[in-house]
mmCIF file of C-alpha atoms in Angstrom:
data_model
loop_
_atom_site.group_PDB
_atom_site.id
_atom_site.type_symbol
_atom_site.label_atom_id
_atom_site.label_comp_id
_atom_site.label_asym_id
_atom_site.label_seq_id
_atom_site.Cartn_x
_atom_site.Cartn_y
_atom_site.Cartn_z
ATOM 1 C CA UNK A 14 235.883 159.231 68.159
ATOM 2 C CA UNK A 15 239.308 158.326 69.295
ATOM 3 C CA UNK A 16 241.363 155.533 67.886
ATOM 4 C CA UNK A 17 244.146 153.471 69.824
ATOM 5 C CA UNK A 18 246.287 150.866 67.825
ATOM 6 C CA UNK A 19 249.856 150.368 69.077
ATOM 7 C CA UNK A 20 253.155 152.156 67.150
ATOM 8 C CA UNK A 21 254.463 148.725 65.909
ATOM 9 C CA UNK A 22 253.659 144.886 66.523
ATOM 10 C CA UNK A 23 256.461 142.482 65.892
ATOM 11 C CA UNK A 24 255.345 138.608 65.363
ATOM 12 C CA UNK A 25 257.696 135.856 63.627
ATOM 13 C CA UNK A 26 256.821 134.186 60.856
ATOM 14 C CA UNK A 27 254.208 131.011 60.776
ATOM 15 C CA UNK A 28 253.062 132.271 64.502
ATOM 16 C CA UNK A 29 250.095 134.388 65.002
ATOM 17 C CA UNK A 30 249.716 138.151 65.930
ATOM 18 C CA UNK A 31 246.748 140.356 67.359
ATOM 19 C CA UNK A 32 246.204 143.802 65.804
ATOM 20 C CA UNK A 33 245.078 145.640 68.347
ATOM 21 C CA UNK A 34 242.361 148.584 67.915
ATOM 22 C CA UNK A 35 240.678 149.882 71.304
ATOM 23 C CA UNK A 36 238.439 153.504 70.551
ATOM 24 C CA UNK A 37 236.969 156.150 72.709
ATOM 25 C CA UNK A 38 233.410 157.666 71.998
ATOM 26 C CA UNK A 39 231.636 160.698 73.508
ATOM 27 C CA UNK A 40 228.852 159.008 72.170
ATOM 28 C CA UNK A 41 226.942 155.788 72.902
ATOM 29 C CA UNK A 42 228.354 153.262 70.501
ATOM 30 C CA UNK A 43 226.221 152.979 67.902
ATOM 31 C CA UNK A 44 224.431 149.555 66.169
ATOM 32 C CA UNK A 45 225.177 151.330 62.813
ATOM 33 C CA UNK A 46 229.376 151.298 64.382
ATOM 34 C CA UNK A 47 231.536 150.071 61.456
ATOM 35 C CA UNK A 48 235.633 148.916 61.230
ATOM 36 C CA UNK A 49 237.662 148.763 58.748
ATOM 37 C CA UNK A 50 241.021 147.704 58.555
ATOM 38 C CA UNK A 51 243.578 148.144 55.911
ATOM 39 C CA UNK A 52 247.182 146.858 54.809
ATOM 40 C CA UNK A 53 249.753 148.484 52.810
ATOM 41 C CA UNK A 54 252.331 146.804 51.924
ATOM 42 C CA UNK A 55 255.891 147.680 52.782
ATOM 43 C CA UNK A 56 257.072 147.743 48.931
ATOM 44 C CA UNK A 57 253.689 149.325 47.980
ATOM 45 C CA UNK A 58 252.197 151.961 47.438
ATOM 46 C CA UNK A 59 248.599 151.232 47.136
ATOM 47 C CA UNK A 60 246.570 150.200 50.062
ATOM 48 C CA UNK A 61 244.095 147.447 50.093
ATOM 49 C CA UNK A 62 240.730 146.483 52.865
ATOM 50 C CA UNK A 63 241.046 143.747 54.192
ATOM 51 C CA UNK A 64 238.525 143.560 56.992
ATOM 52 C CA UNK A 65 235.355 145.186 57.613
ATOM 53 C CA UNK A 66 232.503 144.909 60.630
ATOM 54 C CA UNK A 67 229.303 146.256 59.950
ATOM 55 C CA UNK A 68 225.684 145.436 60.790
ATOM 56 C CA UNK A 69 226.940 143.558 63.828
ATOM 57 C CA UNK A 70 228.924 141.284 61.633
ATOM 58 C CA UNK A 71 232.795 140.764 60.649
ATOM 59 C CA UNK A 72 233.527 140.686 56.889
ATOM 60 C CA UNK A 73 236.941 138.930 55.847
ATOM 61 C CA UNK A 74 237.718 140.222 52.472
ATOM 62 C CA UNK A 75 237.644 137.585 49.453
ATOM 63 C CA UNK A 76 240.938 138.770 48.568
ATOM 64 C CA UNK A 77 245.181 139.491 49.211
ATOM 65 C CA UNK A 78 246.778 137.142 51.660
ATOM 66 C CA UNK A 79 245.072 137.305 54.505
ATOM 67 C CA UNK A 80 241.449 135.920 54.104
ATOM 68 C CA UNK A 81 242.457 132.265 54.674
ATOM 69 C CA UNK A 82 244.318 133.653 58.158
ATOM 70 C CA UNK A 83 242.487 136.300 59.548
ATOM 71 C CA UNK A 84 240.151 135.983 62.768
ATOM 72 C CA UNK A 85 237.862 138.686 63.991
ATOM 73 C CA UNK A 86 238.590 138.755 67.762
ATOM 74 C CA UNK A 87 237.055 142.639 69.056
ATOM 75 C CA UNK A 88 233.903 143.195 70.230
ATOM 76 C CA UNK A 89 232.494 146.857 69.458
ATOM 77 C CA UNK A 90 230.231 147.042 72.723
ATOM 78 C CA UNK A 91 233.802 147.015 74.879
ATOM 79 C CA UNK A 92 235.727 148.977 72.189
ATOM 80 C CA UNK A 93 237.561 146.965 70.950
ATOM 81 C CA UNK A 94 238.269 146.495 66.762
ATOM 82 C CA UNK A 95 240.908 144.133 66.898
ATOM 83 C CA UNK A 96 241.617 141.397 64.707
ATOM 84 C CA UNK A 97 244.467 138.421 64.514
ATOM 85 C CA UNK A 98 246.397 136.783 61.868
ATOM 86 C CA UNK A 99 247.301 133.526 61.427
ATOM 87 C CA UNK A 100 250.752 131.747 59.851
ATOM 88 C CA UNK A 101 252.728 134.865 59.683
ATOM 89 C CA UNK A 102 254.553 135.547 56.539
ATOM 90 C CA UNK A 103 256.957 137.539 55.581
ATOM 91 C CA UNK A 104 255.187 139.658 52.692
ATOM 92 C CA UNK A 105 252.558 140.992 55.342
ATOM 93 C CA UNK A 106 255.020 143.000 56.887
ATOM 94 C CA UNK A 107 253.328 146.208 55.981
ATOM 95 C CA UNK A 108 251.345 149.289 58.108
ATOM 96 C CA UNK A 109 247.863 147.967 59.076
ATOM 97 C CA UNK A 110 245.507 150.832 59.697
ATOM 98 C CA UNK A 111 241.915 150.249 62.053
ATOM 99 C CA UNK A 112 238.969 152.852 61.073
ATOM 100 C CA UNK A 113 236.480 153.103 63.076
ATOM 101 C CA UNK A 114 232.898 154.911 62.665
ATOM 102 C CA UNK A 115 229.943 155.734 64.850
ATOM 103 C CA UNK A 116 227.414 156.874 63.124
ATOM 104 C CA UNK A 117 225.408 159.589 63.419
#
């Protein structure tokens, strides 16, 4: 599987950005497909989830910054992982990673 998120995404702060994650598949996509995303900080070291679909369902995670802000806006069947966030603020400036999986 191939996985397509663009080098850098600029948004201002208190506006709204979309995290884009397109992905390629020999394979027919699978109902087991699962995303993840995750967000490391730009002072940090350690790297938290923050997102996950699964079982045909999006999963905000109950914790860091974003679960009040996020929005689940892909839709696996056209390839697409992507997610937005809400009220931009300055501490998510960070590197956002989207993992993708299609099972078997």
């Amino acid at each position: 599987i191939h996985v397509y998120t663009p080098r850098e995404v600029y948004g201002t702060v208190g506006s709204r950005v979309t995290l884009s994650c397109s992905f390629w598949s020999s394979e027919w996509i699978s109902d087991d497909i699962s995303i993840t995303w995750h967000f490391q900080a730009e002072s940090s070291r350690d790297t938290i989830s923050i997102f996950h679909y699964a079982q045909g369902q999006p999963y905000i995670d109950d914790v860091g910054s974003f679960k009040e802000r996020m929005e689940w806006a892909g839709n696996p069947r056209r390839r697409d992982g992507s997610i937005v966030i809400h009220s931009l603020e300055p501490t998510d400036n960070g590197t956002f990673t989207c993992d993708v999986k299609n099972p078997p």
